[in-house]
C-alpha cells in the first residue's frame, strides 16, 4: 500500500473525528469517547501540532495520531515528556501496518524535537514492538502511585530518564464530560453500542492495574 503521511489540517478535523469514532466504536467499552477527546485535545496548550499526522491512501484519510505534552512529577520538580493518543485507523484498513507507520514516523520526529521520552497507556503486548516497557523499570507510577501494567515508557535516547522518577500526570485534558459527549454525538450518524471481544482485553488490563 502506498500510504502518505502528512500533518493534519483544519479542513481534516471532522473527517478525523469520524475516523476516530469508527476506529474505537465498541473497542474498549460500548460506544466510545475518543472522537470527542481528539476534538478537545486540539484546543489545549499541551497539544503538539507538529506531531499531529494523518495517513492518506488514494486521497482518503485512513489513520491519525496525535500527541500532547505531559509531565513526570516528583515533589516540586516537573519534567516534560510526550504522550500520544488517540491513534486511529479505519477498521477496513487495520492490520496493514498503518498504525505502525504513524508511530514510527512520529517517534523519529519526537527524538529530533529533543523530547526525553514518550509515556502512554496501552497494551504492552502491542507497544513492546516499538521499544516501550512497563514504567516500573523507570520507577514511574500512575497518579495513584501504582505501577500499572498498562503504563508504558519509551526512552527517546540512551539515559534520557537518568535521575528522573516520579508520577506520570497527563493532567485533566484526557477527561471527557458525559453530557458534552451526548451533545457531540448528535453530529454523527447513529451507531449501536454493544459488546466486542476486544473489551475483555481492555477490562483485563484495567483490573490488573487495580491489583498492582
PDB file of C-alpha atoms in Angstrom:
ATOM      1  CA  UNK A   1       0.000   0.000   0.000  1.00  0.00           C
ATOM      2  CA  UNK A   2       1.185   3.486  -0.850  1.00  0.00           C
ATOM      3  CA  UNK A   3       0.458   5.415   2.358  1.00  0.00           C
ATOM      4  CA  UNK A   4       1.318   9.116   2.570  1.00  0.00           C
ATOM      5  CA  UNK A   5       1.832  10.746   5.961  1.00  0.00           C
ATOM      6  CA  UNK A   6       1.206  14.461   6.348  1.00  0.00           C
ATOM      7  CA  UNK A   7       0.273  16.924   9.057  1.00  0.00           C
ATOM      8  CA  UNK A   8      -3.416  17.214   9.838  1.00  0.00           C
ATOM      9  CA  UNK A   9      -5.046  20.394   8.556  1.00  0.00           C
ATOM     10  CA  UNK A  10      -8.066  22.233   9.912  1.00  0.00           C
ATOM     11  CA  UNK A  11     -10.176  21.036   6.980  1.00  0.00           C
ATOM     12  CA  UNK A  12      -9.478  17.459   8.094  1.00  0.00           C
ATOM     13  CA  UNK A  13     -10.799  17.860  11.626  1.00  0.00           C
ATOM     14  CA  UNK A  14     -14.323  16.461  11.294  1.00  0.00           C
ATOM     15  CA  UNK A  15     -13.194  13.686   8.945  1.00  0.00           C
ATOM     16  CA  UNK A  16     -10.605  12.628  11.501  1.00  0.00           C
ATOM     17  CA  UNK A  17     -13.190  12.744  14.288  1.00  0.00           C
ATOM     18  CA  UNK A  18     -15.462  10.454  12.245  1.00  0.00           C
ATOM     19  CA  UNK A  19     -12.498   8.164  11.534  1.00  0.00           C
ATOM     20  CA  UNK A  20     -11.633   8.052  15.238  1.00  0.00           C
ATOM     21  CA  UNK A  21     -15.207   7.194  16.152  1.00  0.00           C
ATOM     22  CA  UNK A  22     -15.241   4.345  13.630  1.00  0.00           C
ATOM     23  CA  UNK A  23     -11.888   3.036  14.888  1.00  0.00           C
ATOM     24  CA  UNK A  24     -12.854   2.996  18.576  1.00  0.00           C
ATOM     25  CA  UNK A  25     -16.564   2.227  18.490  1.00  0.00           C
ATOM     26  CA  UNK A  26     -17.240  -0.657  20.918  1.00  0.00           C
ATOM     27  CA  UNK A  27     -13.492  -1.370  21.049  1.00  0.00           C
ATOM     28  CA  UNK A  28     -12.838  -0.770  24.762  1.00  0.00           C
ATOM     29  CA  UNK A  29     -16.355  -0.102  26.026  1.00  0.00           C
ATOM     30  CA  UNK A  30     -19.808   0.059  24.445  1.00  0.00           C
ATOM     31  CA  UNK A  31     -19.649   3.146  22.222  1.00  0.00           C
ATOM     32  CA  UNK A  32     -16.581   5.378  22.601  1.00  0.00           C
ATOM     33  CA  UNK A  33     -15.466   8.898  23.532  1.00  0.00           C
ATOM     34  CA  UNK A  34     -12.173   9.184  21.645  1.00  0.00           C
ATOM     35  CA  UNK A  35     -13.683  11.312  18.860  1.00  0.00           C
ATOM     36  CA  UNK A  36     -14.692  13.987  21.377  1.00  0.00           C
ATOM     37  CA  UNK A  37     -11.341  13.619  23.081  1.00  0.00           C
ATOM     38  CA  UNK A  38      -9.393  14.456  19.929  1.00  0.00           C
ATOM     39  CA  UNK A  39     -11.798  17.332  19.224  1.00  0.00           C
ATOM     40  CA  UNK A  40     -10.958  18.807  22.638  1.00  0.00           C
ATOM     41  CA  UNK A  41      -7.237  17.994  22.694  1.00  0.00           C
ATOM     42  CA  UNK A  42      -6.645  20.219  19.665  1.00  0.00           C
ATOM     43  CA  UNK A  43      -7.796  23.210  21.738  1.00  0.00           C
ATOM     44  CA  UNK A  44      -5.294  22.706  24.556  1.00  0.00           C
ATOM     45  CA  UNK A  45      -1.920  24.369  25.043  1.00  0.00           C
ATOM     46  CA  UNK A  46      -0.396  20.904  25.521  1.00  0.00           C
ATOM     47  CA  UNK A  47      -1.325  19.776  22.000  1.00  0.00           C
ATOM     48  CA  UNK A  48       1.736  19.289  19.758  1.00  0.00           C
ATOM     49  CA  UNK A  49       0.645  20.309  16.266  1.00  0.00           C
ATOM     50  CA  UNK A  50       3.898  19.236  14.643  1.00  0.00           C
ATOM     51  CA  UNK A  51       3.181  15.643  15.682  1.00  0.00           C
ATOM     52  CA  UNK A  52      -0.472  15.570  14.557  1.00  0.00           C
ATOM     53  CA  UNK A  53      -0.270  13.337  11.485  1.00  0.00           C
ATOM     54  CA  UNK A  54      -2.799  11.728   9.172  1.00  0.00           C
ATOM     55  CA  UNK A  55      -2.254   8.697   6.962  1.00  0.00           C
ATOM     56  CA  UNK A  56      -3.656   9.069   3.452  1.00  0.00           C
ATOM     57  CA  UNK A  57      -4.441   6.341   0.930  1.00  0.00           C
ATOM     58  CA  UNK A  58      -5.624   7.369  -2.540  1.00  0.00           C
ATOM     59  CA  UNK A  59      -6.649  10.829  -1.250  1.00  0.00           C
ATOM     60  CA  UNK A  60      -8.623   9.333   1.650  1.00  0.00           C
ATOM     61  CA  UNK A  61      -7.626   9.843   5.287  1.00  0.00           C
ATOM     62  CA  UNK A  62      -7.426   6.381   6.824  1.00  0.00           C
ATOM     63  CA  UNK A  63      -5.418   6.985  10.015  1.00  0.00           C
ATOM     64  CA  UNK A  64      -4.345   9.594  12.539  1.00  0.00           C
ATOM     65  CA  UNK A  65      -2.083  10.047  15.556  1.00  0.00           C
ATOM     66  CA  UNK A  66      -1.939  12.967  17.979  1.00  0.00           C
ATOM     67  CA  UNK A  67       0.484  13.964  20.739  1.00  0.00           C
ATOM     68  CA  UNK A  68       0.358  16.182  23.804  1.00  0.00           C
ATOM     69  CA  UNK A  69       2.965  17.276  26.306  1.00  0.00           C
ATOM     70  CA  UNK A  70       2.589  15.632  29.723  1.00  0.00           C
ATOM     71  CA  UNK A  71       4.577  15.629  32.956  1.00  0.00           C
ATOM     72  CA  UNK A  72       6.567  13.416  35.256  1.00  0.00           C
ATOM     73  CA  UNK A  73       6.177  14.962  38.702  1.00  0.00           C
ATOM     74  CA  UNK A  74       8.418  14.384  41.710  1.00  0.00           C
ATOM     75  CA  UNK A  75       7.843  16.638  44.709  1.00  0.00           C
ATOM     76  CA  UNK A  76       8.474  20.179  43.422  1.00  0.00           C
ATOM     77  CA  UNK A  77      10.117  19.009  40.182  1.00  0.00           C
ATOM     78  CA  UNK A  78       8.382  18.540  36.839  1.00  0.00           C
ATOM     79  CA  UNK A  79       9.767  17.023  33.653  1.00  0.00           C
ATOM     80  CA  UNK A  80       8.067  17.452  30.273  1.00  0.00           C
ATOM     81  CA  UNK A  81       7.583  14.344  28.164  1.00  0.00           C
ATOM     82  CA  UNK A  82       5.190  13.288  25.392  1.00  0.00           C
ATOM     83  CA  UNK A  83       2.011  11.248  25.344  1.00  0.00           C
ATOM     84  CA  UNK A  84       0.284  10.054  22.190  1.00  0.00           C
ATOM     85  CA  UNK A  85      -3.280   9.009  21.620  1.00  0.00           C
ATOM     86  CA  UNK A  86      -5.775   8.501  20.318  1.00  0.00           C
ATOM     87  CA  UNK A  87      -4.158   6.700  17.424  1.00  0.00           C
ATOM     88  CA  UNK A  88      -6.828   5.666  14.952  1.00  0.00           C
ATOM     89  CA  UNK A  89      -7.063   3.603  11.783  1.00  0.00           C
ATOM     90  CA  UNK A  90     -10.291   2.944   9.899  1.00  0.00           C
ATOM     91  CA  UNK A  91     -11.417  -0.632  10.620  1.00  0.00           C
ATOM     92  CA  UNK A  92     -11.198  -1.702   6.973  1.00  0.00           C
ATOM     93  CA  UNK A  93      -7.568  -0.527   6.841  1.00  0.00           C
ATOM     94  CA  UNK A  94      -6.411  -2.071  10.110  1.00  0.00           C
ATOM     95  CA  UNK A  95      -3.707  -4.762  10.258  1.00  0.00           C
ATOM     96  CA  UNK A  96      -1.935  -3.279   7.227  1.00  0.00           C
ATOM     97  CA  UNK A  97       0.860  -1.506   9.072  1.00  0.00           C
ATOM     98  CA  UNK A  98      -0.666   1.974   9.008  1.00  0.00           C
ATOM     99  CA  UNK A  99      -0.655   2.426  12.773  1.00  0.00           C
ATOM    100  CA  UNK A 100       2.908   1.151  12.918  1.00  0.00           C
ATOM    101  CA  UNK A 101       3.953   3.637  10.243  1.00  0.00           C
ATOM    102  CA  UNK A 102       2.347   6.543  12.119  1.00  0.00           C
ATOM    103  CA  UNK A 103       4.007   5.542  15.388  1.00  0.00           C
ATOM    104  CA  UNK A 104       7.480   5.003  13.940  1.00  0.00           C
ATOM    105  CA  UNK A 105       7.388   8.270  11.987  1.00  0.00           C
ATOM    106  CA  UNK A 106       6.340  10.352  14.975  1.00  0.00           C
ATOM    107  CA  UNK A 107       8.775   8.632  17.349  1.00  0.00           C
ATOM    108  CA  UNK A 108      11.562   9.656  14.983  1.00  0.00           C
ATOM    109  CA  UNK A 109      10.309  13.246  14.905  1.00  0.00           C
ATOM    110  CA  UNK A 110       9.927  13.298  18.698  1.00  0.00           C
ATOM    111  CA  UNK A 111      13.605  12.418  19.030  1.00  0.00           C
ATOM    112  CA  UNK A 112      14.575  15.142  16.572  1.00  0.00           C
ATOM    113  CA  UNK A 113      12.485  17.660  18.529  1.00  0.00           C
ATOM    114  CA  UNK A 114      14.526  16.914  21.652  1.00  0.00           C
ATOM    115  CA  UNK A 115      11.951  15.241  23.896  1.00  0.00           C
ATOM    116  CA  UNK A 116      13.224  12.803  26.517  1.00  0.00           C
ATOM    117  CA  UNK A 117      10.517  10.153  26.452  1.00  0.00           C
ATOM    118  CA  UNK A 118       7.031   9.088  25.420  1.00  0.00           C
ATOM    119  CA  UNK A 119       4.689   7.679  28.073  1.00  0.00           C
ATOM    120  CA  UNK A 120       1.348   6.125  27.183  1.00  0.00           C
ATOM    121  CA  UNK A 121      -1.386   3.878  28.484  1.00  0.00           C
ATOM    122  CA  UNK A 122      -1.688   0.900  26.170  1.00  0.00           C
ATOM    123  CA  UNK A 123      -1.487  -2.832  25.667  1.00  0.00           C
ATOM    124  CA  UNK A 124       2.101  -3.899  26.425  1.00  0.00           C
ATOM    125  CA  UNK A 125       1.842  -6.825  24.011  1.00  0.00           C
ATOM    126  CA  UNK A 126       1.455  -4.387  21.132  1.00  0.00           C
ATOM    127  CA  UNK A 127       3.638  -1.469  22.165  1.00  0.00           C
ATOM    128  CA  UNK A 128       6.675  -3.522  23.188  1.00  0.00           C
ATOM    129  CA  UNK A 129       7.259  -3.886  19.418  1.00  0.00           C
ATOM    130  CA  UNK A 130       8.243  -0.207  19.408  1.00  0.00           C
ATOM    131  CA  UNK A 131      10.513  -0.444  22.438  1.00  0.00           C
ATOM    132  CA  UNK A 132       8.012   0.526  25.140  1.00  0.00           C
ATOM    133  CA  UNK A 133       8.476  -1.118  28.535  1.00  0.00           C
ATOM    134  CA  UNK A 134       6.475  -1.084  31.757  1.00  0.00           C
ATOM    135  CA  UNK A 135       7.001   2.100  33.739  1.00  0.00           C
ATOM    136  CA  UNK A 136       8.243   0.209  36.785  1.00  0.00           C
ATOM    137  CA  UNK A 137      11.636  -0.094  35.071  1.00  0.00           C
ATOM    138  CA  UNK A 138      11.989   3.686  35.410  1.00  0.00           C
ATOM    139  CA  UNK A 139      10.301   3.984  38.808  1.00  0.00           C
ATOM    140  CA  UNK A 140       7.443   5.985  37.286  1.00  0.00           C
ATOM    141  CA  UNK A 141       3.957   5.454  38.734  1.00  0.00           C
ATOM    142  CA  UNK A 142       0.473   6.488  37.724  1.00  0.00           C
ATOM    143  CA  UNK A 143      -1.405   9.188  39.664  1.00  0.00           C
ATOM    144  CA  UNK A 144      -2.491   6.539  42.189  1.00  0.00           C
ATOM    145  CA  UNK A 145       1.146   5.815  42.981  1.00  0.00           C
ATOM    146  CA  UNK A 146       0.942   2.369  41.358  1.00  0.00           C
ATOM    147  CA  UNK A 147       2.977   0.639  38.665  1.00  0.00           C
ATOM    148  CA  UNK A 148       0.205  -0.010  36.184  1.00  0.00           C
ATOM    149  CA  UNK A 149       0.894  -2.765  33.651  1.00  0.00           C
ATOM    150  CA  UNK A 150      -0.674  -0.532  31.002  1.00  0.00           C
ATOM    151  CA  UNK A 151       1.582   2.444  31.781  1.00  0.00           C
ATOM    152  CA  UNK A 152       4.391   2.209  29.238  1.00  0.00           C
ATOM    153  CA  UNK A 153       7.569   4.210  28.695  1.00  0.00           C
ATOM    154  CA  UNK A 154       9.812   4.724  25.681  1.00  0.00           C
ATOM    155  CA  UNK A 155      13.116   6.495  26.330  1.00  0.00           C
ATOM    156  CA  UNK A 156      13.908   8.518  23.210  1.00  0.00           C
ATOM    157  CA  UNK A 157      17.669   8.410  23.602  1.00  0.00           C
ATOM    158  CA  UNK A 158      20.015   6.447  25.910  1.00  0.00           C
ATOM    159  CA  UNK A 159      19.843   7.514  29.556  1.00  0.00           C
ATOM    160  CA  UNK A 160      17.318  10.256  28.793  1.00  0.00           C
ATOM    161  CA  UNK A 161      15.482   9.483  32.033  1.00  0.00           C
ATOM    162  CA  UNK A 162      18.537   9.088  34.252  1.00  0.00           C
ATOM    163  CA  UNK A 163      17.738  10.663  37.601  1.00  0.00           C
ATOM    164  CA  UNK A 164      14.092  11.215  36.620  1.00  0.00           C
ATOM    165  CA  UNK A 165      11.473   9.304  38.603  1.00  0.00           C
ATOM    166  CA  UNK A 166       8.060  10.142  39.961  1.00  0.00           C
ATOM    167  CA  UNK A 167       4.419  10.182  38.932  1.00  0.00           C
ATOM    168  CA  UNK A 168       3.160  10.378  35.360  1.00  0.00           C
ATOM    169  CA  UNK A 169       0.458  13.025  35.066  1.00  0.00           C
ATOM    170  CA  UNK A 170      -1.379  13.643  31.817  1.00  0.00           C
ATOM    171  CA  UNK A 171      -3.478  16.306  33.510  1.00  0.00           C
ATOM    172  CA  UNK A 172      -7.193  16.921  33.088  1.00  0.00           C
ATOM    173  CA  UNK A 173      -7.118  17.081  29.296  1.00  0.00           C
ATOM    174  CA  UNK A 174      -7.874  13.365  28.810  1.00  0.00           C
ATOM    175  CA  UNK A 175     -11.087  13.518  30.823  1.00  0.00           C
ATOM    176  CA  UNK A 176     -14.368  13.542  28.893  1.00  0.00           C
ATOM    177  CA  UNK A 177     -17.623  15.013  30.148  1.00  0.00           C
ATOM    178  CA  UNK A 178     -20.557  12.673  29.534  1.00  0.00           C
ATOM    179  CA  UNK A 179     -23.041  15.490  28.902  1.00  0.00           C
ATOM    180  CA  UNK A 180     -20.709  17.034  26.345  1.00  0.00           C
ATOM    181  CA  UNK A 181     -20.269  13.625  24.708  1.00  0.00           C
ATOM    182  CA  UNK A 182     -24.021  13.172  24.428  1.00  0.00           C
ATOM    183  CA  UNK A 183     -24.353  16.508  22.619  1.00  0.00           C
ATOM    184  CA  UNK A 184     -21.327  15.842  20.414  1.00  0.00           C
ATOM    185  CA  UNK A 185     -22.785  12.500  19.327  1.00  0.00           C
ATOM    186  CA  UNK A 186     -25.648  14.345  17.644  1.00  0.00           C
ATOM    187  CA  UNK A 187     -23.223  15.421  14.892  1.00  0.00           C
ATOM    188  CA  UNK A 188     -22.692  11.820  13.795  1.00  0.00           C
ATOM    189  CA  UNK A 189     -24.734   9.006  12.295  1.00  0.00           C
ATOM    190  CA  UNK A 190     -26.364   6.802  14.908  1.00  0.00           C
ATOM    191  CA  UNK A 191     -24.468   3.649  15.840  1.00  0.00           C
ATOM    192  CA  UNK A 192     -25.476   0.857  18.169  1.00  0.00           C
ATOM    193  CA  UNK A 193     -23.466   0.374  21.323  1.00  0.00           C
ATOM    194  CA  UNK A 194     -22.627  -3.211  22.184  1.00  0.00           C
ATOM    195  CA  UNK A 195     -20.144  -5.816  23.371  1.00  0.00           C
ATOM    196  CA  UNK A 196     -17.000  -6.714  21.429  1.00  0.00           C
ATOM    197  CA  UNK A 197     -14.360  -9.326  22.256  1.00  0.00           C
ATOM    198  CA  UNK A 198     -11.705  -6.598  22.477  1.00  0.00           C
ATOM    199  CA  UNK A 199     -13.450  -5.200  25.554  1.00  0.00           C
ATOM    200  CA  UNK A 200     -12.357  -8.281  27.512  1.00  0.00           C
ATOM    201  CA  UNK A 201      -8.674  -7.430  26.977  1.00  0.00           C
ATOM    202  CA  UNK A 202      -9.301  -3.817  27.988  1.00  0.00           C
ATOM    203  CA  UNK A 203     -11.059  -4.927  31.183  1.00  0.00           C
ATOM    204  CA  UNK A 204      -8.232  -7.350  31.897  1.00  0.00           C
ATOM    205  CA  UNK A 205      -5.681  -4.532  31.743  1.00  0.00           C
ATOM    206  CA  UNK A 206      -7.825  -2.284  33.930  1.00  0.00           C
ATOM    207  CA  UNK A 207      -8.245  -4.996  36.561  1.00  0.00           C
ATOM    208  CA  UNK A 208      -4.515  -5.713  36.536  1.00  0.00           C
ATOM    209  CA  UNK A 209      -3.973  -2.008  37.193  1.00  0.00           C
ATOM    210  CA  UNK A 210      -6.236  -2.146  40.227  1.00  0.00           C
ATOM    211  CA  UNK A 211      -4.470  -5.189  41.666  1.00  0.00           C
ATOM    212  CA  UNK A 212      -0.939  -3.896  41.086  1.00  0.00           C
TER     213      UNK A 212
END
